[in-house]
Short mmCIF file of C-alpha atoms in Angstrom, two decimals:
data_model
loop_
_atom_site.label_atom_id
_atom_site.label_comp_id
_atom_site.label_asym_id
_atom_site.label_seq_id
_atom_site.Cartn_x
_atom_site.Cartn_y
_atom_site.Cartn_z
CA MET A 1 -51.97 -7.93 21.41
CA LEU A 2 -55.17 -6.49 20.09
CA LEU A 3 -56.10 -6.75 16.45
CA LEU A 4 -58.23 -4.11 14.85
CA SER A 5 -61.92 -4.84 14.62
CA GLY A 6 -63.16 -5.89 11.24
CA CYS A 7 -61.10 -7.55 8.55
CA ALA A 8 -57.37 -7.67 9.00
CA LEU A 9 -54.57 -9.61 7.39
CA THR A 10 -51.67 -10.89 9.41
CA SER A 11 -48.28 -11.43 7.86
CA ASN A 12 -47.39 -14.79 6.40
CA ASN A 13 -45.24 -15.60 9.40
CA ASN A 14 -45.68 -19.28 10.16
CA SER A 15 -43.38 -19.18 13.19
CA ILE A 16 -44.64 -18.54 16.72
CA TYR A 17 -41.99 -17.88 19.35
CA LEU A 18 -42.70 -20.00 22.42
CA THR A 19 -39.63 -18.50 24.14
CA GLU A 20 -37.01 -16.00 23.06
CA ASN A 21 -34.92 -18.80 21.50
CA LEU A 22 -37.55 -21.39 20.58
CA ALA A 23 -39.89 -21.11 17.60
CA PHE A 24 -42.75 -23.37 16.62
CA VAL A 25 -43.39 -23.56 12.88
CA LEU A 26 -47.09 -23.82 12.05
CA THR A 27 -47.77 -26.67 9.62
CA PRO A 28 -50.70 -27.91 7.55
CA PRO A 29 -52.97 -30.50 9.14
CA PRO A 30 -51.77 -34.11 9.04
CA GLY A 31 -53.58 -36.28 6.51
CA GLU A 32 -55.75 -37.97 9.12
CA LYS A 33 -57.15 -34.56 10.26
CA VAL A 34 -58.00 -33.26 6.75
CA GLY A 35 -61.76 -33.10 6.32
CA GLU A 36 -62.51 -33.07 10.07
CA ILE A 37 -64.74 -30.44 11.64
CA ASN A 38 -64.47 -30.14 15.42
CA SER A 39 -66.39 -28.04 17.93
CA HIS A 40 -64.79 -27.06 21.24
CA LEU A 41 -65.61 -25.12 24.34
CA VAL A 42 -62.41 -23.11 24.79
CA GLU A 43 -61.54 -21.84 28.26
CA ILE A 44 -58.50 -19.58 28.60
CA THR A 45 -57.21 -18.69 32.06
CA ASN A 46 -54.67 -15.88 32.19
CA LYS A 47 -53.65 -13.64 35.10
CA GLY A 48 -56.43 -15.00 37.29
CA LYS A 49 -59.14 -14.25 34.72
CA SER A 50 -61.04 -16.85 32.77
CA HIS A 51 -62.53 -16.38 29.30
CA ARG A 52 -64.73 -18.82 27.41
CA PHE A 53 -65.85 -19.17 23.83
CA ILE A 54 -67.16 -21.82 21.49
CA ALA A 55 -65.05 -22.61 18.45
CA GLN A 56 -65.68 -24.62 15.32
CA VAL A 57 -62.52 -25.72 13.56
CA GLU A 58 -62.26 -27.18 10.07
CA TYR A 59 -59.11 -28.87 8.82
CA ARG A 60 -58.47 -28.77 5.07
CA ASN A 61 -55.47 -29.45 2.86
CA ASN A 62 -52.93 -26.72 3.74
CA GLU A 63 -55.56 -24.74 5.67
CA ILE A 64 -57.21 -24.40 9.07
CA ALA A 65 -60.44 -22.41 9.43
CA MET A 66 -61.93 -21.41 12.78
CA ALA A 67 -64.99 -19.44 13.84
CA ALA A 68 -65.52 -18.42 17.47
CA VAL A 69 -68.60 -17.16 19.30
CA SER A 70 -69.21 -16.22 22.92
CA PRO A 71 -71.31 -18.61 25.04
CA ALA A 72 -74.20 -16.18 24.39
CA GLY A 73 -73.73 -16.55 20.62
CA VAL A 74 -72.01 -13.23 19.88
CA PRO A 75 -69.47 -13.61 17.02
CA LEU A 76 -65.92 -12.95 18.31
CA PHE A 77 -63.58 -13.76 15.45
CA ASP A 78 -62.89 -16.09 12.58
CA PHE A 79 -59.76 -16.88 10.68
CA ARG A 80 -58.41 -18.95 7.83
CA TRP A 81 -54.77 -19.98 8.24
CA PHE A 82 -52.99 -21.02 5.06
CA ASP A 83 -49.68 -22.78 4.70
CA LYS A 84 -48.47 -20.71 1.75
CA LYS A 85 -50.25 -17.36 2.04
CA GLU A 86 -51.34 -14.75 4.56
CA THR A 87 -53.78 -15.62 7.31
CA GLU A 88 -57.19 -13.99 6.93
CA VAL A 89 -58.56 -12.73 10.26
CA ASN A 90 -61.91 -11.11 11.00
CA GLN A 91 -62.21 -9.86 14.55
CA TYR A 92 -65.58 -8.49 15.64
CA VAL A 93 -64.80 -7.48 19.23
CA PRO A 94 -61.52 -6.69 21.01
CA LEU A 95 -59.95 -9.81 22.53
CA PRO A 96 -57.45 -8.83 25.22
CA PHE A 97 -56.95 -12.51 26.13
CA ALA A 98 -56.17 -13.98 22.72
CA ASP A 99 -53.46 -13.82 20.11
CA ILE A 100 -54.64 -15.65 16.97
CA GLY A 101 -51.12 -17.00 16.30
CA PHE A 102 -50.97 -18.62 19.73
CA ILE A 103 -54.47 -20.07 19.34
CA ILE A 104 -53.36 -21.76 16.10
CA ALA A 105 -50.10 -22.96 17.68
CA ASP A 106 -51.88 -24.29 20.78
CA MET A 107 -54.35 -26.22 18.60
CA GLN A 108 -51.48 -27.78 16.69
CA LEU A 109 -49.48 -28.58 19.84
CA CYS A 110 -52.51 -30.48 21.16
CA HIS A 111 -53.82 -32.17 18.01
CA TRP A 112 -50.79 -32.89 15.82
CA PRO A 113 -48.86 -36.16 16.20
CA LEU A 114 -45.72 -36.06 18.32
CA SER A 115 -43.46 -36.58 15.28
CA MET A 116 -44.84 -33.41 13.63
CA ILE A 117 -44.37 -31.41 16.84
CA GLU A 118 -40.76 -32.56 17.13
CA THR A 119 -39.90 -31.46 13.59
CA SER A 120 -41.75 -28.13 13.97
CA LEU A 121 -39.78 -26.91 16.99
CA LEU A 122 -36.78 -24.76 16.04
CA GLY A 123 -34.22 -24.14 18.73
CA THR A 124 -31.20 -25.57 20.41
CA ASN A 125 -31.49 -27.81 23.43
CA VAL A 126 -35.23 -28.43 22.95
CA SER A 127 -36.95 -31.71 23.72
CA VAL A 128 -40.46 -33.10 23.59
CA SER A 129 -41.75 -36.12 25.42
CA GLN A 130 -45.08 -37.85 25.53
CA HIS A 131 -46.14 -40.74 27.70
CA ASP A 132 -49.29 -42.51 28.74
CA ASN A 133 -50.43 -41.59 32.19
CA LEU A 134 -51.33 -44.84 33.87
CA SER A 135 -51.67 -43.37 37.36
CA GLN A 136 -54.64 -41.16 36.51
CA ASN A 137 -57.28 -42.93 34.48
CA GLN A 138 -58.86 -39.67 33.22
CA ILE A 139 -55.65 -38.63 31.43
CA ILE A 140 -54.83 -40.53 28.23
CA TRP A 141 -51.37 -39.03 27.71
CA GLN A 142 -49.15 -36.17 28.82
CA ARG A 143 -46.87 -34.19 26.49
CA THR A 144 -44.08 -31.92 27.75
CA ILE A 145 -41.96 -29.42 25.83
CA LEU A 146 -38.66 -28.39 27.38
CA ASP A 147 -36.32 -25.57 26.39
CA ASN A 148 -32.86 -25.73 28.00
CA ASN A 149 -34.15 -28.42 30.38
CA GLN A 150 -36.93 -26.10 31.60
CA VAL A 151 -40.55 -27.18 31.13
CA ILE A 152 -42.28 -24.48 29.08
CA ILE A 153 -45.47 -26.27 27.96
CA LYS A 154 -47.44 -29.16 29.44
CA ILE A 155 -50.35 -30.79 27.60
CA GLU A 156 -52.73 -33.42 28.90
CA LYS A 157 -55.09 -35.39 26.65
CA PHE A 158 -58.43 -36.38 28.23
CA ASP A 159 -61.34 -38.38 26.84
CA ASP A 160 -63.22 -35.12 26.28
CA GLY A 161 -60.39 -32.85 25.10
CA TYR A 162 -57.06 -31.27 26.01
CA GLU A 163 -55.53 -28.96 28.58
CA LEU A 164 -52.42 -26.98 27.69
CA GLU A 165 -50.42 -24.95 30.18
CA ASN A 166 -47.96 -22.42 28.80
CA ILE A 167 -45.70 -21.89 31.82
CA ILE A 168 -43.59 -19.12 30.25
CA ARG A 169 -46.58 -17.02 29.15
CA GLY A 170 -48.59 -17.85 32.29
CA TYR A 171 -51.82 -19.12 30.78
CA ARG A 172 -53.84 -22.30 30.59
CA ILE A 173 -56.19 -23.32 27.79
CA ARG A 174 -58.77 -26.10 28.03
CA LEU A 175 -60.33 -27.49 24.85
CA THR A 176 -63.46 -29.53 25.61
CA ASN A 177 -64.91 -31.45 22.69
CA LEU A 178 -68.53 -30.61 21.92
CA ASP A 179 -68.84 -33.12 19.10
CA LYS A 180 -71.45 -35.86 19.57
CA GLU A 181 -68.97 -38.70 19.03
CA SER A 182 -66.75 -37.47 21.90
#
């Protein structure tokens, strides 16, 4: 989906459909994330094509703000997601690889605690599991979301970030921390 260039407002729809029958309700940042500012190299692979951008994300009470630039420094988009009002989106170039709603959902699926993910999934016959991966020392944990016993999303947490694979939509997103403390 392409958004129009310039300033646009998206509807106050806090639900992202992961499958036809499974919605993920976007939620405000957990208390431990409020006040954090993170920088990530974001790599999205979709249909054999890879796209990269640098994102700075700020977590506030009932709000998530993100600004994204190309690796060359060209502004791509920024948004402010609010829990109780419309999301403000500024898109400076067409982004055929990105849907802002899915970017927000993917960030939450990676960063939010498992208990918040479980309560934010709306559907029947949905399950979420997370376990430490002791067989591969680079992976801290793996999280899996199933809909009707079918894996739809796999997330792996690494020392330097996350990798999320959306099996249904056929894309992979890698978030590599650029923060000094990582």
